[in-house]
Amino acid sequence: MTHILHRQIHAELPAAMRGAGLYLYDRGGRAYLDASGGAAVSCLGHGHPDVLRAIHEQLDRLAYAHTSFFTTEVAEQLADTLISDAPAGLSHVYFVSGGSEAIEAALKMARQYFVERGEPQRRHIIARRQSYHGNTLGALATGGNAQRRAAFAPLLIETHHIEPCFAYRYRRADESDEAYGLRAAEALERKIVELGGNSVIAFVAEPVVGATAGAVPPAPGYFQRIREICDRYGVLLILDEVMCGMGRTGTLHACEQEGVAPDLLAIAKGLGGGYEPIGAVLLSRTIFDAFANGSGLFQHGHTYLGHPLACAAGLAVQRVIKRDRLLDNVMEMGARLHRRLSERFGNHPHVGDIRGRGLFQAIELVSDRSDKTPFDAKLRLHARVKKEAMAQGLCVYPSGGTADGVAGDHVLLAPPFIVDAASIDLIVERLGNAVDAAIEALPPQRTGLAAAAAGG
Ligand SMILES: Cc1ncc(COP(=O)(O)O)c(C=O)c1O
């Protein structure tokens, strides 16, 4: 009998005992090929000796010093590193302990910025449907996943959501990718105008949407138009790269590939690679100056900000990525992963789309390829695929709600940056077996639409 309130109370979880490279091992010694790095976290795999050494050395020197009394060398070094590689205009770092905390801090920074500037009437946050920004109340309110929000709706701050930029589901058949990108971006301008141009604080978006839509890259030109619209109305652009950032898509920041820089950038997951809990917000010089020349502080804080062990882990992870030129491997192995997925699933009757960037790839499962009808959400196909994959000794990160926040299933892959060609091939082989086994085991099929018509 466990005393832990696990995520799924009735699930039987194996106990993870050890991790080495691409593999996790359970109590019985069974090996699991970690093709998702948990939730796109373990970018260097498990047990990396350089990261372990750095954490041990930091622990021997200093485990903790409260940030209202001290700064630490290791936090300063990590901030220097992050800013030297940051998108244009970002000049300072605010450390936190994870992705949701990063989003909460970014939202509050954005609001305080306008208070400092004498624009306290700015109060609206705009984000996108089918996005995920975390589970704390502010981050959950910002996220656009209908199912995750539903139970907590009365507690959520007011936010506004526009359509995602999601070509597979929203591009019209007669539209080019470029035309679709511009059309999708115009939804932001319409929403800003509807709310009143000088009442909006920020627009929040994941450059490549992760957990709730499955590695959805933006259409060409989308983010450039978004940046222009934000600038036109003085609205801040907050990019959430908690999942897609820190090298996952092949460049250190996903927004580099869009040719835009945000005002606030949230990072986490791959920053510390799972070796310690760490996240951060990178903020622009303009925002920093407004604080510095105004109240002189950011009205926020947590006990574990800038934790020395977390910073030591983050610094070591980022040094290894650079030293070993791992982003080259992300590009090369990412291309191989996409190719192998296309070979295995390109003609699969229940795979509607194969998409992603770098080592951030996904397949979207559909009941009917011709009209993209999702499976009945009640079948929870994504959960079945995860279980079958585990039985095959493979960890993948499937989720539901892909199509509209409730129906739809995808499987997200985010292997460690150290992955090799043979392991990519093994991932796709095992995933293929798991998808086929899960679909074959479904009860007589009910599609999403048929279920809705039947009141299902
Ligand atoms: C894009 C994005 N933002 C925020 C979060 C929340 O991060 P955390 O779970 O570390 O609080 C996640 C987590 O999956 C995420 O994918």
mmCIF file with all atom_site columns, N, CA, C and O in Angstrom, residues 107-147:
data_model
loop_
_atom_site.group_PDB
_atom_site.id
_atom_site.type_symbol
_atom_site.label_atom_id
_atom_site.label_alt_id
_atom_site.label_comp_id
_atom_site.label_asym_id
_atom_site.label_entity_id
_atom_site.label_seq_id
_atom_site.pdbx_PDB_ins_code
_atom_site.Cartn_x
_atom_site.Cartn_y
_atom_site.Cartn_z
_atom_site.occupancy
_atom_site.B_iso_or_equiv
_atom_site.pdbx_formal_charge
_atom_site.auth_seq_id
_atom_site.auth_comp_id
_atom_site.auth_asym_id
_atom_site.auth_atom_id
_atom_site.pdbx_PDB_model_num
ATOM 1   N N  . LEU A 1 107 ? 4.225   36.248 -15.941 1.00 0.00 ? 107 LEU A N  1
ATOM 2   C CA . LEU A 1 107 ? 2.950   36.983 -15.949 1.00 0.00 ? 107 LEU A CA 1
ATOM 3   C C  . LEU A 1 107 ? 3.022   38.169 -14.992 1.00 0.00 ? 107 LEU A C  1
ATOM 4   O O  . LEU A 1 107 ? 2.588   39.284 -15.316 1.00 0.00 ? 107 LEU A O  1
ATOM 5   N N  . LYS A 1 108 ? 3.593   37.934 -13.810 1.00 0.00 ? 108 LYS A N  1
ATOM 6   C CA . LYS A 1 108 ? 3.664   39.022 -12.831 1.00 0.00 ? 108 LYS A CA 1
ATOM 7   C C  . LYS A 1 108 ? 4.655   40.093 -13.258 1.00 0.00 ? 108 LYS A C  1
ATOM 8   O O  . LYS A 1 108 ? 4.442   41.281 -13.048 1.00 0.00 ? 108 LYS A O  1
ATOM 9   N N  . MET A 1 109 ? 5.759   39.673 -13.871 1.00 0.00 ? 109 MET A N  1
ATOM 10  C CA . MET A 1 109 ? 6.719   40.671 -14.388 1.00 0.00 ? 109 MET A CA 1
ATOM 11  C C  . MET A 1 109 ? 6.050   41.564 -15.425 1.00 0.00 ? 109 MET A C  1
ATOM 12  O O  . MET A 1 109 ? 6.253   42.783 -15.438 1.00 0.00 ? 109 MET A O  1
ATOM 13  N N  . ALA A 1 110 ? 5.268   40.925 -16.300 1.00 0.00 ? 110 ALA A N  1
ATOM 14  C CA . ALA A 1 110 ? 4.614   41.682 -17.374 1.00 0.00 ? 110 ALA A CA 1
ATOM 15  C C  . ALA A 1 110 ? 3.644   42.701 -16.784 1.00 0.00 ? 110 ALA A C  1
ATOM 16  O O  . ALA A 1 110 ? 3.618   43.871 -17.181 1.00 0.00 ? 110 ALA A O  1
ATOM 17  N N  . ARG A 1 111 ? 2.869   42.265 -15.808 1.00 0.00 ? 111 ARG A N  1
ATOM 18  C CA . ARG A 1 111 ? 1.907   43.177 -15.177 1.00 0.00 ? 111 ARG A CA 1
ATOM 19  C C  . ARG A 1 111 ? 2.650   44.305 -14.431 1.00 0.00 ? 111 ARG A C  1
ATOM 20  O O  . ARG A 1 111 ? 2.343   45.478 -14.582 1.00 0.00 ? 111 ARG A O  1
ATOM 21  N N  . GLN A 1 112 ? 3.672   43.927 -13.650 1.00 0.00 ? 112 GLN A N  1
ATOM 22  C CA . GLN A 1 112 ? 4.378   44.964 -12.876 1.00 0.00 ? 112 GLN A CA 1
ATOM 23  C C  . GLN A 1 112 ? 5.064   45.970 -13.790 1.00 0.00 ? 112 GLN A C  1
ATOM 24  O O  . GLN A 1 112 ? 5.154   47.161 -13.463 1.00 0.00 ? 112 GLN A O  1
ATOM 25  N N  . TYR A 1 113 ? 5.531   45.497 -14.933 1.00 0.00 ? 113 TYR A N  1
ATOM 26  C CA . TYR A 1 113 ? 6.177   46.391 -15.904 1.00 0.00 ? 113 TYR A CA 1
ATOM 27  C C  . TYR A 1 113 ? 5.237   47.551 -16.251 1.00 0.00 ? 113 TYR A C  1
ATOM 28  O O  . TYR A 1 113 ? 5.630   48.721 -16.259 1.00 0.00 ? 113 TYR A O  1
ATOM 29  N N  . PHE A 1 114 ? 3.967   47.224 -16.510 1.00 0.00 ? 114 PHE A N  1
ATOM 30  C CA . PHE A 1 114 ? 3.036   48.295 -16.893 1.00 0.00 ? 114 PHE A CA 1
ATOM 31  C C  . PHE A 1 114 ? 2.655   49.158 -15.695 1.00 0.00 ? 114 PHE A C  1
ATOM 32  O O  . PHE A 1 114 ? 2.399   50.354 -15.857 1.00 0.00 ? 114 PHE A O  1
ATOM 33  N N  . VAL A 1 115 ? 2.645   48.586 -14.500 1.00 0.00 ? 115 VAL A N  1
ATOM 34  C CA . VAL A 1 115 ? 2.394   49.397 -13.304 1.00 0.00 ? 115 VAL A CA 1
ATOM 35  C C  . VAL A 1 115 ? 3.542   50.393 -13.134 1.00 0.00 ? 115 VAL A C  1
ATOM 36  O O  . VAL A 1 115 ? 3.326   51.585 -12.897 1.00 0.00 ? 115 VAL A O  1
ATOM 37  N N  . GLU A 1 116 ? 4.784   49.907 -13.310 1.00 0.00 ? 116 GLU A N  1
ATOM 38  C CA . GLU A 1 116 ? 5.955   50.786 -13.178 1.00 0.00 ? 116 GLU A CA 1
ATOM 39  C C  . GLU A 1 116 ? 5.913   51.909 -14.211 1.00 0.00 ? 116 GLU A C  1
ATOM 40  O O  . GLU A 1 116 ? 6.350   53.025 -13.966 1.00 0.00 ? 116 GLU A O  1
ATOM 41  N N  . ARG A 1 117 ? 5.387   51.601 -15.391 1.00 0.00 ? 117 ARG A N  1
ATOM 42  C CA . ARG A 1 117 ? 5.359   52.587 -16.473 1.00 0.00 ? 117 ARG A CA 1
ATOM 43  C C  . ARG A 1 117 ? 4.166   53.532 -16.399 1.00 0.00 ? 117 ARG A C  1
ATOM 44  O O  . ARG A 1 117 ? 3.979   54.360 -17.287 1.00 0.00 ? 117 ARG A O  1
ATOM 45  N N  . GLY A 1 118 ? 3.326   53.343 -15.391 1.00 0.00 ? 118 GLY A N  1
ATOM 46  C CA . GLY A 1 118 ? 2.157   54.204 -15.283 1.00 0.00 ? 118 GLY A CA 1
ATOM 47  C C  . GLY A 1 118 ? 1.044   53.820 -16.240 1.00 0.00 ? 118 GLY A C  1
ATOM 48  O O  . GLY A 1 118 ? 0.286   54.679 -16.711 1.00 0.00 ? 118 GLY A O  1
ATOM 49  N N  . GLU A 1 119 ? 0.927   52.523 -16.533 1.00 0.00 ? 119 GLU A N  1
ATOM 50  C CA . GLU A 1 119 ? -0.183  52.044 -17.365 1.00 0.00 ? 119 GLU A CA 1
ATOM 51  C C  . GLU A 1 119 ? -0.948  50.942 -16.608 1.00 0.00 ? 119 GLU A C  1
ATOM 52  O O  . GLU A 1 119 ? -1.065  49.821 -17.097 1.00 0.00 ? 119 GLU A O  1
ATOM 53  N N  . PRO A 1 120 ? -1.454  51.272 -15.417 1.00 0.00 ? 120 PRO A N  1
ATOM 54  C CA . PRO A 1 120 ? -2.078  50.213 -14.594 1.00 0.00 ? 120 PRO A CA 1
ATOM 55  C C  . PRO A 1 120 ? -3.385  49.687 -15.184 1.00 0.00 ? 120 PRO A C  1
ATOM 56  O O  . PRO A 1 120 ? -3.899  48.676 -14.715 1.00 0.00 ? 120 PRO A O  1
ATOM 57  N N  . GLN A 1 121 ? -3.908  50.361 -16.203 1.00 0.00 ? 121 GLN A N  1
ATOM 58  C CA . GLN A 1 121 ? -5.158  49.864 -16.806 1.00 0.00 ? 121 GLN A CA 1
ATOM 59  C C  . GLN A 1 121 ? -4.927  48.607 -17.631 1.00 0.00 ? 121 GLN A C  1
ATOM 60  O O  . GLN A 1 121 ? -5.876  47.926 -18.010 1.00 0.00 ? 121 GLN A O  1
ATOM 61  N N  . ARG A 1 122 ? -3.663  48.287 -17.917 1.00 0.00 ? 122 ARG A N  1
ATOM 62  C CA . ARG A 1 122 ? -3.412  47.059 -18.701 1.00 0.00 ? 122 ARG A CA 1
ATOM 63  C C  . ARG A 1 122 ? -3.614  45.846 -17.797 1.00 0.00 ? 122 ARG A C  1
ATOM 64  O O  . ARG A 1 122 ? -2.925  45.696 -16.792 1.00 0.00 ? 122 ARG A O  1
ATOM 65  N N  . ARG A 1 123 ? -4.546  44.981 -18.180 1.00 0.00 ? 123 ARG A N  1
ATOM 66  C CA . ARG A 1 123 ? -4.888  43.864 -17.296 1.00 0.00 ? 123 ARG A CA 1
ATOM 67  C C  . ARG A 1 123 ? -5.145  42.544 -18.010 1.00 0.00 ? 123 ARG A C  1
ATOM 68  O O  . ARG A 1 123 ? -5.307  41.513 -17.373 1.00 0.00 ? 123 ARG A O  1
ATOM 69  N N  . HIS A 1 124 ? -5.188  42.537 -19.321 1.00 0.00 ? 124 HIS A N  1
ATOM 70  C CA . HIS A 1 124 ? -5.581  41.304 -20.014 1.00 0.00 ? 124 HIS A CA 1
ATOM 71  C C  . HIS A 1 124 ? -4.385  40.476 -20.498 1.00 0.00 ? 124 HIS A C  1
ATOM 72  O O  . HIS A 1 124 ? -3.425  41.020 -21.040 1.00 0.00 ? 124 HIS A O  1
ATOM 73  N N  . ILE A 1 125 ? -4.525  39.180 -20.310 1.00 0.00 ? 125 ILE A N  1
ATOM 74  C CA . ILE A 1 125 ? -3.561  38.206 -20.849 1.00 0.00 ? 125 ILE A CA 1
ATOM 75  C C  . ILE A 1 125 ? -4.263  37.458 -21.978 1.00 0.00 ? 125 ILE A C  1
ATOM 76  O O  . ILE A 1 125 ? -5.380  36.971 -21.795 1.00 0.00 ? 125 ILE A O  1
ATOM 77  N N  . ILE A 1 126 ? -3.592  37.363 -23.114 1.00 0.00 ? 126 ILE A N  1
ATOM 78  C CA . ILE A 1 126 ? -4.132  36.580 -24.233 1.00 0.00 ? 126 ILE A CA 1
ATOM 79  C C  . ILE A 1 126 ? -3.201  35.395 -24.470 1.00 0.00 ? 126 ILE A C  1
ATOM 80  O O  . ILE A 1 126 ? -1.968  35.546 -24.449 1.00 0.00 ? 126 ILE A O  1
ATOM 81  N N  . ALA A 1 127 ? -3.791  34.227 -24.661 1.00 0.00 ? 127 ALA A N  1
ATOM 82  C CA . ALA A 1 127 ? -2.993  33.032 -24.990 1.00 0.00 ? 127 ALA A CA 1
ATOM 83  C C  . ALA A 1 127 ? -3.756  32.232 -26.036 1.00 0.00 ? 127 ALA A C  1
ATOM 84  O O  . ALA A 1 127 ? -4.637  32.784 -26.703 1.00 0.00 ? 127 ALA A O  1
ATOM 85  N N  . ARG A 1 128 ? -3.412  30.951 -26.199 1.00 0.00 ? 128 ARG A N  1
ATOM 86  C CA . ARG A 1 128 ? -4.032  30.185 -27.288 1.00 0.00 ? 128 ARG A CA 1
ATOM 87  C C  . ARG A 1 128 ? -4.677  28.910 -26.764 1.00 0.00 ? 128 ARG A C  1
ATOM 88  O O  . ARG A 1 128 ? -4.181  28.304 -25.818 1.00 0.00 ? 128 ARG A O  1
ATOM 89  N N  . ARG A 1 129 ? -5.729  28.507 -27.450 1.00 0.00 ? 129 ARG A N  1
ATOM 90  C CA . ARG A 1 129 ? -6.347  27.227 -27.109 1.00 0.00 ? 129 ARG A CA 1
ATOM 91  C C  . ARG A 1 129 ? -5.348  26.094 -27.416 1.00 0.00 ? 129 ARG A C  1
ATOM 92  O O  . ARG A 1 129 ? -4.451  26.262 -28.240 1.00 0.00 ? 129 ARG A O  1
ATOM 93  N N  . GLN A 1 130 ? -5.576  24.950 -26.773 1.00 0.00 ? 130 GLN A N  1
ATOM 94  C CA . GLN A 1 130 ? -4.707  23.768 -26.935 1.00 0.00 ? 130 GLN A CA 1
ATOM 95  C C  . GLN A 1 130 ? -3.245  24.024 -26.566 1.00 0.00 ? 130 GLN A C  1
ATOM 96  O O  . GLN A 1 130 ? -2.354  23.346 -27.070 1.00 0.00 ? 130 GLN A O  1
ATOM 97  N N  . SER A 1 131 ? -3.021  25.031 -25.722 1.00 0.00 ? 131 SER A N  1
ATOM 98  C CA . SER A 1 131 ? -1.646  25.245 -25.257 1.00 0.00 ? 131 SER A CA 1
ATOM 99  C C  . SER A 1 131 ? -1.555  24.760 -23.814 1.00 0.00 ? 131 SER A C  1
ATOM 100 O O  . SER A 1 131 ? -2.568  24.592 -23.143 1.00 0.00 ? 131 SER A O  1
ATOM 101 N N  . TYR A 1 132 ? -0.342  24.552 -23.358 1.00 0.00 ? 132 TYR A N  1
ATOM 102 C CA . TYR A 1 132 ? -0.142  24.183 -21.948 1.00 0.00 ? 132 TYR A CA 1
ATOM 103 C C  . TYR A 1 132 ? 0.930   25.088 -21.361 1.00 0.00 ? 132 TYR A C  1
ATOM 104 O O  . TYR A 1 132 ? 2.023   25.213 -21.918 1.00 0.00 ? 132 TYR A O  1
ATOM 105 N N  . HIS A 1 133 ? 0.608   25.709 -20.230 1.00 0.00 ? 133 HIS A N  1
ATOM 106 C CA . HIS A 1 133 ? 1.594   26.583 -19.601 1.00 0.00 ? 133 HIS A CA 1
ATOM 107 C C  . HIS A 1 133 ? 1.840   26.226 -18.136 1.00 0.00 ? 133 HIS A C  1
ATOM 108 O O  . HIS A 1 133 ? 2.520   26.975 -17.437 1.00 0.00 ? 133 HIS A O  1
ATOM 109 N N  . GLY A 1 134 ? 1.281   25.110 -17.659 1.00 0.00 ? 134 GLY A N  1
ATOM 110 C CA . GLY A 1 134 ? 1.555   24.697 -16.292 1.00 0.00 ? 134 GLY A CA 1
ATOM 111 C C  . GLY A 1 134 ? 0.282   24.514 -15.492 1.00 0.00 ? 134 GLY A C  1
ATOM 112 O O  . GLY A 1 134 ? -0.826  24.791 -15.974 1.00 0.00 ? 134 GLY A O  1
ATOM 113 N N  . ASN A 1 135 ? 0.444   24.073 -14.263 1.00 0.00 ? 135 ASN A N  1
ATOM 114 C CA . ASN A 1 135 ? -0.715  23.672 -13.454 1.00 0.00 ? 135 ASN A CA 1
ATOM 115 C C  . ASN A 1 135 ? -1.003  24.570 -12.261 1.00 0.00 ? 135 ASN A C  1
ATOM 116 O O  . ASN A 1 135 ? -2.018  24.368 -11.590 1.00 0.00 ? 135 ASN A O  1
ATOM 117 N N  . THR A 1 136 ? -0.142  25.528 -11.929 1.00 0.00 ? 136 THR A N  1
ATOM 118 C CA . THR A 1 136 ? -0.504  26.483 -10.877 1.00 0.00 ? 136 THR A CA 1
ATOM 119 C C  . THR A 1 136 ? -1.601  27.383 -11.450 1.00 0.00 ? 136 THR A C  1
ATOM 120 O O  . THR A 1 136 ? -1.795  27.449 -12.658 1.00 0.00 ? 136 THR A O  1
ATOM 121 N N  . LEU A 1 137 ? -2.317  28.089 -10.579 1.00 0.00 ? 137 LEU A N  1
ATOM 122 C CA . LEU A 1 137 ? -3.562  28.714 -11.056 1.00 0.00 ? 137 LEU A CA 1
ATOM 123 C C  . LEU A 1 137 ? -3.365  29.739 -12.170 1.00 0.00 ? 137 LEU A C  1
ATOM 124 O O  . LEU A 1 137 ? -4.139  29.761 -13.122 1.00 0.00 ? 137 LEU A O  1
ATOM 125 N N  . GLY A 1 138 ? -2.329  30.568 -12.058 1.00 0.00 ? 138 GLY A N  1
ATOM 126 C CA . GLY A 1 138 ? -2.107  31.561 -13.121 1.00 0.00 ? 138 GLY A CA 1
ATOM 127 C C  . GLY A 1 138 ? -1.713  30.893 -14.423 1.00 0.00 ? 138 GLY A C  1
ATOM 128 O O  . GLY A 1 138 ? -2.186  31.254 -15.507 1.00 0.00 ? 138 GLY A O  1
ATOM 129 N N  . ALA A 1 139 ? -0.849  29.901 -14.323 1.00 0.00 ? 139 ALA A N  1
ATOM 130 C CA . ALA A 1 139 ? -0.396  29.182 -15.523 1.00 0.00 ? 139 ALA A CA 1
ATOM 131 C C  . ALA A 1 139 ? -1.530  28.368 -16.119 1.00 0.00 ? 139 ALA A C  1
ATOM 132 O O  . ALA A 1 139 ? -1.687  28.311 -17.341 1.00 0.00 ? 139 ALA A O  1
ATOM 133 N N  . LEU A 1 140 ? -2.347  27.768 -15.276 1.00 0.00 ? 140 LEU A N  1
ATOM 134 C CA . LEU A 1 140 ? -3.488  26.974 -15.757 1.00 0.00 ? 140 LEU A CA 1
ATOM 135 C C  . LEU A 1 140 ? -4.501  27.889 -16.454 1.00 0.00 ? 140 LEU A C  1
ATOM 136 O O  . LEU A 1 140 ? -5.064  27.535 -17.493 1.00 0.00 ? 140 LEU A O  1
ATOM 137 N N  . ALA A 1 141 ? -4.706  29.074 -15.883 1.00 0.00 ? 141 ALA A N  1
ATOM 138 C CA . ALA A 1 141 ? -5.630  30.038 -16.494 1.00 0.00 ? 141 ALA A CA 1
ATOM 139 C C  . ALA A 1 141 ? -5.108  30.478 -17.857 1.00 0.00 ? 141 ALA A C  1
ATOM 140 O O  . ALA A 1 141 ? -5.882  30.735 -18.778 1.00 0.00 ? 141 ALA A O  1
ATOM 141 N N  . THR A 1 142 ? -3.809  30.543 -17.995 1.00 0.00 ? 142 THR A N  1
ATOM 142 C CA . THR A 1 142 ? -3.200  30.974 -19.261 1.00 0.00 ? 142 THR A CA 1
ATOM 143 C C  . THR A 1 142 ? -3.271  29.852 -20.292 1.00 0.00 ? 142 THR A C  1
ATOM 144 O O  . THR A 1 142 ? -3.485  30.099 -21.475 1.00 0.00 ? 142 THR A O  1
ATOM 145 N N  . GLY A 1 143 ? -3.110  28.628 -19.858 1.00 0.00 ? 143 GLY A N  1
ATOM 146 C CA . GLY A 1 143 ? -3.178  27.486 -20.770 1.00 0.00 ? 143 GLY A CA 1
ATOM 147 C C  . GLY A 1 143 ? -4.561  27.363 -21.382 1.00 0.00 ? 143 GLY A C  1
ATOM 148 O O  . GLY A 1 143 ? -5.549  27.855 -20.829 1.00 0.00 ? 143 GLY A O  1
ATOM 149 N N  . GLY A 1 144 ? -4.610  26.688 -22.527 1.00 0.00 ? 144 GLY A N  1
ATOM 150 C CA . GLY A 1 144 ? -5.884  26.630 -23.250 1.00 0.00 ? 144 GLY A CA 1
ATOM 151 C C  . GLY A 1 144 ? -6.425  25.233 -23.405 1.00 0.00 ? 144 GLY A C  1
ATOM 152 O O  . GLY A 1 144 ? -7.179  24.975 -24.329 1.00 0.00 ? 144 GLY A O  1
ATOM 153 N N  . ASN A 1 145 ? -6.053  24.321 -22.511 1.00 0.00 ? 145 ASN A N  1
ATOM 154 C CA . ASN A 1 145 ? -6.547  22.949 -22.632 1.00 0.00 ? 145 ASN A CA 1
ATOM 155 C C  . ASN A 1 145 ? -7.835  22.809 -21.825 1.00 0.00 ? 145 ASN A C  1
ATOM 156 O O  . ASN A 1 145 ? -7.828  22.848 -20.596 1.00 0.00 ? 145 ASN A O  1
ATOM 157 N N  . ALA A 1 146 ? -8.943  22.661 -22.547 1.00 0.00 ? 146 ALA A N  1
ATOM 158 C CA . ALA A 1 146 ? -10.269 22.720 -21.931 1.00 0.00 ? 146 ALA A CA 1
ATOM 159 C C  . ALA A 1 146 ? -10.401 21.740 -20.763 1.00 0.00 ? 146 ALA A C  1
ATOM 160 O O  . ALA A 1 146 ? -10.911 22.095 -19.688 1.00 0.00 ? 146 ALA A O  1
ATOM 161 N N  . GLN A 1 147 ? -9.919  20.527 -20.978 1.00 0.00 ? 147 GLN A N  1
ATOM 162 C CA . GLN A 1 147 ? -10.119 19.499 -19.967 1.00 0.00 ? 147 GLN A CA 1
ATOM 163 C C  . GLN A 1 147 ? -9.369  19.788 -18.659 1.00 0.00 ? 147 GLN A C  1
ATOM 164 O O  . GLN A 1 147 ? -9.891  19.598 -17.577 1.00 0.00 ? 147 GLN A O  1
#
